[in-house]
Short mmCIF file of C-alpha atoms and ligand atoms in Angstrom, two decimals:
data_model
loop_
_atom_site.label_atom_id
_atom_site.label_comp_id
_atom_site.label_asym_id
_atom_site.label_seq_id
_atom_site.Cartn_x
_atom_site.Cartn_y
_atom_site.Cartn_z
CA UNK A 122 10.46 -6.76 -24.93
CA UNK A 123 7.73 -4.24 -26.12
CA UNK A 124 5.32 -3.44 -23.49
CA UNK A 125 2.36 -0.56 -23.13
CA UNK A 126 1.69 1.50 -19.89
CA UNK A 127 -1.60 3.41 -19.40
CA UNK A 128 -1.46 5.76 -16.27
CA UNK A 129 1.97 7.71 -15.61
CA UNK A 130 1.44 8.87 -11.99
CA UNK A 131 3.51 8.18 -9.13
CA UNK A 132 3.58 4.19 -9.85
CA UNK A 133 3.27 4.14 -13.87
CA UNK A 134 5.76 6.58 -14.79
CA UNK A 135 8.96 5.30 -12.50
CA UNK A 136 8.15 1.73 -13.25
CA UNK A 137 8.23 3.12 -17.12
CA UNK A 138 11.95 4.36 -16.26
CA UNK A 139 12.97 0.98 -14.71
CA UNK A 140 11.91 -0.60 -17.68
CA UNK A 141 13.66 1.94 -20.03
CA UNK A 142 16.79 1.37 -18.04
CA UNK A 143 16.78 -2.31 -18.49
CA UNK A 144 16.52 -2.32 -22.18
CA UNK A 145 12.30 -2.53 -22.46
CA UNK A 146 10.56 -0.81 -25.19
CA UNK A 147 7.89 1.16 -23.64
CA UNK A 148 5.07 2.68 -25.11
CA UNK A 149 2.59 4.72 -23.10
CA UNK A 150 -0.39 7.19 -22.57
CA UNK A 151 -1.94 9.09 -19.93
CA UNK A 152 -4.80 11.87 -19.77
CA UNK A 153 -2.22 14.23 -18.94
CA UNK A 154 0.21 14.98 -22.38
CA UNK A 155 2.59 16.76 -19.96
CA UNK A 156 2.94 12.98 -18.38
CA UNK A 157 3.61 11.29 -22.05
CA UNK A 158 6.07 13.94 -23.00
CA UNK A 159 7.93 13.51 -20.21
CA UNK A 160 9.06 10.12 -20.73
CA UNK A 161 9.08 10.62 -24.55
CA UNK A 162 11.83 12.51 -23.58
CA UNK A 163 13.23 9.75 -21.73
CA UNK A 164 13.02 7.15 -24.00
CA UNK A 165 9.49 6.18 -24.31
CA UNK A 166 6.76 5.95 -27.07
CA UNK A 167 3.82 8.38 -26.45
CA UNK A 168 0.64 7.62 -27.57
CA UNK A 169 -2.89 10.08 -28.08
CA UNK A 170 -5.46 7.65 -27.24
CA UNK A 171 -5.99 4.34 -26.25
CA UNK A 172 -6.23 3.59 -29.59
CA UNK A 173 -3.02 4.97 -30.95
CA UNK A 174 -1.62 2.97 -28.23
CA UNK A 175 -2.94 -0.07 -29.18
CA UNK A 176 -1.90 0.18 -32.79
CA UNK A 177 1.54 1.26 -32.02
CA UNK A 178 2.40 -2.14 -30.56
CA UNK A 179 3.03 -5.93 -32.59
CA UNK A 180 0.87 -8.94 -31.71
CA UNK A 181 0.75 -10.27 -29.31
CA UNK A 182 0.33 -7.18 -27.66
CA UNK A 183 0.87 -6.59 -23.69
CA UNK A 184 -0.88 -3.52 -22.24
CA UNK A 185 -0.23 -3.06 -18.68
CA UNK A 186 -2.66 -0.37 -16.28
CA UNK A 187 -1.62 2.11 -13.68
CA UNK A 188 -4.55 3.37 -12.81
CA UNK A 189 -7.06 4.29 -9.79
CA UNK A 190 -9.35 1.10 -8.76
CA UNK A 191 -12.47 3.11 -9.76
CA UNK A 192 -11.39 4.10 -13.24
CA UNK A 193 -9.64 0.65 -14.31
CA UNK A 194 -12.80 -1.28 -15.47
CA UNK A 195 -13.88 1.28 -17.96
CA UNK A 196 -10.46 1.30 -19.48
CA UNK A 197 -10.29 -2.55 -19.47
CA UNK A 198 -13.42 -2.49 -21.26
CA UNK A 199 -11.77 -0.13 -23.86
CA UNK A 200 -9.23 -2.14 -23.97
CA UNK A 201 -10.90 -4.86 -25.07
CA UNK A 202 -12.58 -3.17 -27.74
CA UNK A 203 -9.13 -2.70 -29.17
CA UNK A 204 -6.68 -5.59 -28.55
CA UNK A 205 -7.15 -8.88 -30.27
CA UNK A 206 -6.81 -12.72 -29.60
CA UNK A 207 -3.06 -13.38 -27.93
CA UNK A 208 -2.89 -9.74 -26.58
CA UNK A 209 -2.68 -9.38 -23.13
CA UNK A 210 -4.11 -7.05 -20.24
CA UNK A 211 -2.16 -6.53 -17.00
CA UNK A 212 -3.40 -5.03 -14.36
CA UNK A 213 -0.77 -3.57 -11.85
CA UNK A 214 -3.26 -1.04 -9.83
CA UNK A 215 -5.14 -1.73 -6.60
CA UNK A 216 -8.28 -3.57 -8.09
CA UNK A 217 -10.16 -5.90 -5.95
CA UNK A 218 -9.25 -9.62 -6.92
CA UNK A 219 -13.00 -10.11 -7.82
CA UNK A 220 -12.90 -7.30 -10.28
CA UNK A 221 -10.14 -9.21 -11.40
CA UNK A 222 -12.02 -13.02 -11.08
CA UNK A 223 -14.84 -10.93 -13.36
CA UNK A 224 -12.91 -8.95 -16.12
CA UNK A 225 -10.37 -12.31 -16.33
CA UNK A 226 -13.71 -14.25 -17.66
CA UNK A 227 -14.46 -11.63 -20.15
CA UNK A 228 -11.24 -11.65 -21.50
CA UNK A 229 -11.09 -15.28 -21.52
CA UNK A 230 -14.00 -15.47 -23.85
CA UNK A 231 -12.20 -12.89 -26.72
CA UNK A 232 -9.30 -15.05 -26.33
CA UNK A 233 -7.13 -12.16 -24.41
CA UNK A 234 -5.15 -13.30 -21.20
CA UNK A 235 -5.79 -10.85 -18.05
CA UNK A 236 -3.30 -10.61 -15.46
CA UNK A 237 -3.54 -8.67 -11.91
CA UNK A 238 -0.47 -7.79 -10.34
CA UNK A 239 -0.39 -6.43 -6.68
CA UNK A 240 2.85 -4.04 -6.84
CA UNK A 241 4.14 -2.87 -4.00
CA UNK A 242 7.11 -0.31 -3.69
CA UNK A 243 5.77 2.81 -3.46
CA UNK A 244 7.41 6.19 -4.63
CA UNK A 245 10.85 4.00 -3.96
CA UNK A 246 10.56 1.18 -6.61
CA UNK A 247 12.01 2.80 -9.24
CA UNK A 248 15.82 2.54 -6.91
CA UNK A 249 14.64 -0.21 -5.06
CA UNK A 250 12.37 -2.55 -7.07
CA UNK A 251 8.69 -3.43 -7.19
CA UNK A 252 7.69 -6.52 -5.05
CA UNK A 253 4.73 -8.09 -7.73
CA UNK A 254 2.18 -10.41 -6.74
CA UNK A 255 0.60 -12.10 -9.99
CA UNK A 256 -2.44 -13.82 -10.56
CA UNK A 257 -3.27 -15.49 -14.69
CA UNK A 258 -2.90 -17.85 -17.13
CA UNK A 259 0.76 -19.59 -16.93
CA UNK A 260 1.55 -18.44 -20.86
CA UNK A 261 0.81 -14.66 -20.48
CA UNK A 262 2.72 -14.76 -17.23
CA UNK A 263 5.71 -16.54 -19.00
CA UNK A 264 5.70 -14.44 -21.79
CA UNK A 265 5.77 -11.38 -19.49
CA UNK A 266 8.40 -12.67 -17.37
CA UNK A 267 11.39 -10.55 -18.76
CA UNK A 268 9.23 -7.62 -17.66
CA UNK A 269 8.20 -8.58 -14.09
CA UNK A 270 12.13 -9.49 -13.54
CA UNK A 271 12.96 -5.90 -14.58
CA UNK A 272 10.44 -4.47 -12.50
CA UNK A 273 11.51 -6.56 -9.42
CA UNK A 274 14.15 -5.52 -6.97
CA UNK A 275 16.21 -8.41 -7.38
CA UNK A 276 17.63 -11.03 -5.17
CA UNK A 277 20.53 -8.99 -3.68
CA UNK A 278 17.87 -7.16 -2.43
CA UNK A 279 17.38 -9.02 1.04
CA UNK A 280 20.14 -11.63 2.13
CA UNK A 281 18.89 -15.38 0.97
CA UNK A 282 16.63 -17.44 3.42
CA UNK A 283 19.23 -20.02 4.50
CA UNK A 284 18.75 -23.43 2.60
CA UNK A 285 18.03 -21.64 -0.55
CA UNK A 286 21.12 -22.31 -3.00
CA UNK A 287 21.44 -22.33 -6.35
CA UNK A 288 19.47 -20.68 -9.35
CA UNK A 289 17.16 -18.42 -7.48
CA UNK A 290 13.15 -18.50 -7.95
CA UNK A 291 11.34 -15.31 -9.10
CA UNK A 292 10.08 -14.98 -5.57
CA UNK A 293 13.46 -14.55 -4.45
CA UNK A 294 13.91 -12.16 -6.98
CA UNK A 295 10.76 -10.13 -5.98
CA UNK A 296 7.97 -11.46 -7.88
CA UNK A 297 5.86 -14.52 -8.15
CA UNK A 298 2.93 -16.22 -9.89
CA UNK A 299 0.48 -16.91 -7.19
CA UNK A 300 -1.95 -18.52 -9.11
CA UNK A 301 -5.43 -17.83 -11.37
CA UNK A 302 -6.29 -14.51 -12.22
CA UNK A 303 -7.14 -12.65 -8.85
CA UNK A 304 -4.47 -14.33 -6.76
CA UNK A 305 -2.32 -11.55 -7.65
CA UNK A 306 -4.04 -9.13 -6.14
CA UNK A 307 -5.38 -11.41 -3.43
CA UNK A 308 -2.40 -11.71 -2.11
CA UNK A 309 -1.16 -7.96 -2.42
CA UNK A 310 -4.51 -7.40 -0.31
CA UNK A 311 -4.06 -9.20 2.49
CA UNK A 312 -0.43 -7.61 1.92
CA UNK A 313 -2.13 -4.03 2.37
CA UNK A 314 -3.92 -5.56 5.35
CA UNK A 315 -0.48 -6.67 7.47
CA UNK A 316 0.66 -3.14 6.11
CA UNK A 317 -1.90 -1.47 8.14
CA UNK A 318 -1.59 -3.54 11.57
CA UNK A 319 2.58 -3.31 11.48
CA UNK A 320 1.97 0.52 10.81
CA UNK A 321 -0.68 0.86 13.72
CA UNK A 322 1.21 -1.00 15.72
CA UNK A 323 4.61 1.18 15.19
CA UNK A 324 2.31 4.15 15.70
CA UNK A 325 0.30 2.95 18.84
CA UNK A 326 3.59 2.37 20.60
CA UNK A 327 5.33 5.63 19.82
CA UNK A 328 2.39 7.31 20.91
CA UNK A 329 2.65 5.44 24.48
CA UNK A 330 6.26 6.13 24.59
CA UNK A 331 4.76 10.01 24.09
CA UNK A 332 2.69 9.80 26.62
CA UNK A 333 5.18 8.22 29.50
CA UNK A 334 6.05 11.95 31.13
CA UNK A 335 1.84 11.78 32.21
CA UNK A 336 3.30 11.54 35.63
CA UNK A 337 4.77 14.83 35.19
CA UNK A 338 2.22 16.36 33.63
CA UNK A 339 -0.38 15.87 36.28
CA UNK A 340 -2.06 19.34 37.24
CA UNK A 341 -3.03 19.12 33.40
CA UNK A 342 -5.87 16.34 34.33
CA UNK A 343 -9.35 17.31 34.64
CA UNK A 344 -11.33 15.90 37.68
CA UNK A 345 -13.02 14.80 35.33
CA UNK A 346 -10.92 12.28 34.00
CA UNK A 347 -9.83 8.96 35.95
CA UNK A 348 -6.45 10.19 37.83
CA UNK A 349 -3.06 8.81 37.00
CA UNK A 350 -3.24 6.24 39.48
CA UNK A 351 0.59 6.20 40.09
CA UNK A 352 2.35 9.51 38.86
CA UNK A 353 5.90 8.36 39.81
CA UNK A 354 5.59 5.62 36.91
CA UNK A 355 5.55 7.95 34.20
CA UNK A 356 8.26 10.56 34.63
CA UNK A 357 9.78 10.12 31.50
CA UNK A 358 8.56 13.46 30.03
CA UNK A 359 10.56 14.34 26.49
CA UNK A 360 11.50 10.59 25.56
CA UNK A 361 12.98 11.70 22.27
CA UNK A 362 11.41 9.81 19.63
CA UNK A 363 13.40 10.00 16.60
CA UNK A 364 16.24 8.68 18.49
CA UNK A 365 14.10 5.54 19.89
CA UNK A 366 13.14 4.98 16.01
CA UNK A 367 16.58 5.40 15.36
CA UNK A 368 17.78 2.48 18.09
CA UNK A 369 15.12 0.05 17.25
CA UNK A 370 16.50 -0.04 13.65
CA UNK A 371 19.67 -1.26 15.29
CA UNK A 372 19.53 -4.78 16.27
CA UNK A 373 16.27 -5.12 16.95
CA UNK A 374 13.47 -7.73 16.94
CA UNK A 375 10.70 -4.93 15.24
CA UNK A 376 13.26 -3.39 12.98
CA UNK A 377 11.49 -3.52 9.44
CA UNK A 378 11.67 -1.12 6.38
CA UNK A 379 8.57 0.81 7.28
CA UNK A 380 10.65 1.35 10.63
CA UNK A 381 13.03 3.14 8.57
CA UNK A 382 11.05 5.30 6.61
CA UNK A 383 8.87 6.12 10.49
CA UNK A 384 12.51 7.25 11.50
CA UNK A 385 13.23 9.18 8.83
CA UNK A 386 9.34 10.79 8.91
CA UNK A 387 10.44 11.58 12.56
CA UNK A 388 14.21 13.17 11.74
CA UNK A 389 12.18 15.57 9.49
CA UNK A 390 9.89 16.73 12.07
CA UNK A 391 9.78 15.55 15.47
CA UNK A 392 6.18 16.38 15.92
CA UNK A 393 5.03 15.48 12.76
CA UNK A 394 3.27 19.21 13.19
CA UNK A 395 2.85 18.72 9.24
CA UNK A 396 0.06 16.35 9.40
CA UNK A 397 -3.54 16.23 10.86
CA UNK A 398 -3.42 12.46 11.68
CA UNK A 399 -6.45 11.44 9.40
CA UNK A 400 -5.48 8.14 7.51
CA UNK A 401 -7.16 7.34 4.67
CA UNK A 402 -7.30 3.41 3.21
CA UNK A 403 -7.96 2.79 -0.14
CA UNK A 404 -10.24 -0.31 0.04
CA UNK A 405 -7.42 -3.28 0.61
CA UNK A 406 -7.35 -3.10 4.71
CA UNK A 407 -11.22 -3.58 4.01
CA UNK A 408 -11.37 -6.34 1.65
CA UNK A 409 -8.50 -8.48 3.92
CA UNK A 410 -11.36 -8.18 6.70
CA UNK A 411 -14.00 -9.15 4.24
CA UNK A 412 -11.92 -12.30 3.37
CA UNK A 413 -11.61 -13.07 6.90
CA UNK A 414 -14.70 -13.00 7.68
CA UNK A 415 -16.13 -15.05 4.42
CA UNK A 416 -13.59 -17.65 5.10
CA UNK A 417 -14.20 -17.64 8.49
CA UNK A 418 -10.75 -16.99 9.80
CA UNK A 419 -9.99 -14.40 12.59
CA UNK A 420 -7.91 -11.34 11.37
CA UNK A 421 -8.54 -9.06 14.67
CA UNK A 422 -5.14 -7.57 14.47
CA UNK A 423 -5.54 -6.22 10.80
CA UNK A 424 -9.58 -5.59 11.76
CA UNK A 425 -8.59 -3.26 14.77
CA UNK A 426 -5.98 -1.29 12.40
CA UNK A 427 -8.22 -0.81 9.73
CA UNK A 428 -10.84 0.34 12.73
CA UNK A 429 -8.39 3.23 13.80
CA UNK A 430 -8.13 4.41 10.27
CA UNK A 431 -11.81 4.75 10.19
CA UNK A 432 -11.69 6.28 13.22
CA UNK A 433 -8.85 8.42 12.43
CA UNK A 434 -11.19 9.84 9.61
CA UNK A 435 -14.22 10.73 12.09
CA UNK A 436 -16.48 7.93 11.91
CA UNK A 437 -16.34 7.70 15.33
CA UNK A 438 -17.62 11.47 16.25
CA UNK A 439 -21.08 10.55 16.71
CA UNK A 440 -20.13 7.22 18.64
CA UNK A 441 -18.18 9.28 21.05
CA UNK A 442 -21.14 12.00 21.17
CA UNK A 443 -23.81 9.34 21.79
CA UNK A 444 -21.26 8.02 25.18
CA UNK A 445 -20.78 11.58 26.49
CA UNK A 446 -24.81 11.61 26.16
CA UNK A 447 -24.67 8.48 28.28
CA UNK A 448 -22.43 9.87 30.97
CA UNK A 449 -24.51 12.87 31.33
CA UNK A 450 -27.59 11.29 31.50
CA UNK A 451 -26.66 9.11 34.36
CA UNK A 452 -24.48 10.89 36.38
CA UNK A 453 -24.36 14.43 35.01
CA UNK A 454 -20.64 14.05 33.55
CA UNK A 455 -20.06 17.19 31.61
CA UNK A 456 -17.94 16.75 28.67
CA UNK A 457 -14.05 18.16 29.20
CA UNK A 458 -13.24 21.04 26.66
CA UNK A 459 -10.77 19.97 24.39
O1 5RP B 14 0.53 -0.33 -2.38
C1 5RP B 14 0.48 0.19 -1.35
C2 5RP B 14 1.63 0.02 -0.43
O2 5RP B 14 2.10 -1.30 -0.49
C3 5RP B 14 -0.73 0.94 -0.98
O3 5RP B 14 -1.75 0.46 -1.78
C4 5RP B 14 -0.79 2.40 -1.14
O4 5RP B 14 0.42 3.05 -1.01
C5 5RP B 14 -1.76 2.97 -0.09
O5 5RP B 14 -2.66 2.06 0.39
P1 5RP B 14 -3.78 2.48 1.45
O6 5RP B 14 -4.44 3.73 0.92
O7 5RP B 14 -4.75 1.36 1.51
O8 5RP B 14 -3.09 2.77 2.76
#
């Protein structure tokens, strides 16, 4: 079927070649012309303006968004100064579902259907497939069905849950209607907040595993800090990590794709010398706390990852500062160099 893209970075443009390849005509535009003539020369339709875009296309219309959060609602509103009754809007960034609960109402009342879909995949989807999450009205996301089953991996990708025989759903082929407009990206958020705690947690235990030679490397503790109670526990200096990556994808209970891609991150360098360690979020981790804590429910795993991130950034400088102040004052601790 015809479909527009707006936004050809990382995301936009490879789910614009998985369409291609499975037969979709694709029209699109970006800021960058260097990003529309690229896939014009693979296949697609490029487009000037918004505008061109829009009038390129045959009612209804479907015009889907790969763009940052903060720069979305301004082209949705665009948007709907250009598409017309029947046309539909889908969302496939990393808006917040309320964005998504406002600009569906707005829509609504010019008669054009907004979807969100949380799409998840990374730089990989266009080999592997894009896991969607969609939220709207049960036409649009019918009519748009051909196109979420190209994007999606497919159900070869991951071996049936037993009991599940016969014509498979669209979950099991990697994407599914959760409900009104917002559930989409609803659930891709609390999706982005899981993603955080299984990647703290991978990280948290490496990091101990690291740290199990401390026996060894005694005469390196200040005075100042509590002594290794019992040395002889942690001999296990040099532990090589990549390889213990490499095992736990074998077999066992914590072996998960992000395991693979931390073993593969740790074949390419051992000491990850490459980065500083600051992690950066991008608003999900904090919204799936925000839920939590409107509905009531207790998230602390996902709470305590997003917490290192922030720390991880330096938000916790001054918090440390304001302790070594303590120590001082009341028994004259002086802070250990670094
Ligand atoms: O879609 C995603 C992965 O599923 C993420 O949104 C993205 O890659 C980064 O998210 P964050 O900045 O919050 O870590």
């Amino acid at each position: 079927m015809q479909i527009a893209m707006i936004g050809l970075g990382r995301m936009g443009a490879n789910m614009v070649r998985r369409l291609l390849r499975a037969g979709h005509e694709c029209h699109v535009y970006d800021v960058s012309a260097d990003a529309v003539a690229a896939l014009v020369a693979e296949g697609a339709r490029g487009a000037g303006s918004v505008e061109e875009l829009v009038a390129g296309l045959e009612a209804p219309r479907s015009v889907w968004l790969m763009l940052p959060a903060a720069i979305t609602g301004d082209t949705v509103s665009t948007l709907l100064g250009a598409l017309s009754r029947g046309d539909a809007i889908i969302d496939g960034g990393n808006s917040s579902y309320r964005d998504d609960i406002d600009r569906a109402e707005v829509a609504a009342a010019q008669g054009i259907d907004y979807v969100d879909c949380g799409t998840s995949g990374g730089v990989w989807g266009l080999e592997r497939g894009y896991c969607l999450m969609i939220g709207g009205p049960d036409g649009a996301v019918a009519r748009l069905s051909p196109v979420f089953a190209a994007l999606a991996p497919g159900v070869e990708s991951a071996p049936r849950t037993p009991g599940r025989d016969g014509e498979p759903s669209p979950a099991e082929e990697g994407w599914l209607h959760c409900g009104a407009s917002g559930a989409g990206h609803f659930v891709k958020m609390v999706h982005n907040g899981i993603e955080y705690a299984i990647m703290g947690a991978y990280a948290e235990g490496l990091n101990i595993i690291r740290n199990a030679g401390a026996g060894v490397r005694k005469a390196e503790v200040d005075a100042e800090t509590a002594p290794l109670r019992e040395p002889k526990y942690y001999p296990f200096d040099g532990i090589d990590l990549p390889e213990v990556a490499e095992v736990w994808r074998r077999g066992s209970v914590i072996g998960s794709w992000l395991l693979d891609l931390t073993a593969e991150a740790l074949r390419q360098d051992p000491h990850l010398d490459q980065f500083a360690g600051r992690v950066s979020d991008s608003g999900e981790g904090r919204w799936t706390s925000i839920a939590a804590i409107e509905e009531g429910v207790a998230a602390p795993l996902l709470t305590s990852a997003l917490y290192s991130r922030f720390a991880s950034q330096g938000s916790d400088l001054f918090a440390n500062k304001v302790e070594s102040a303590q120590r001082f004052q009341f028994g004259g601790h002086v802070e250990k160099q670094q």
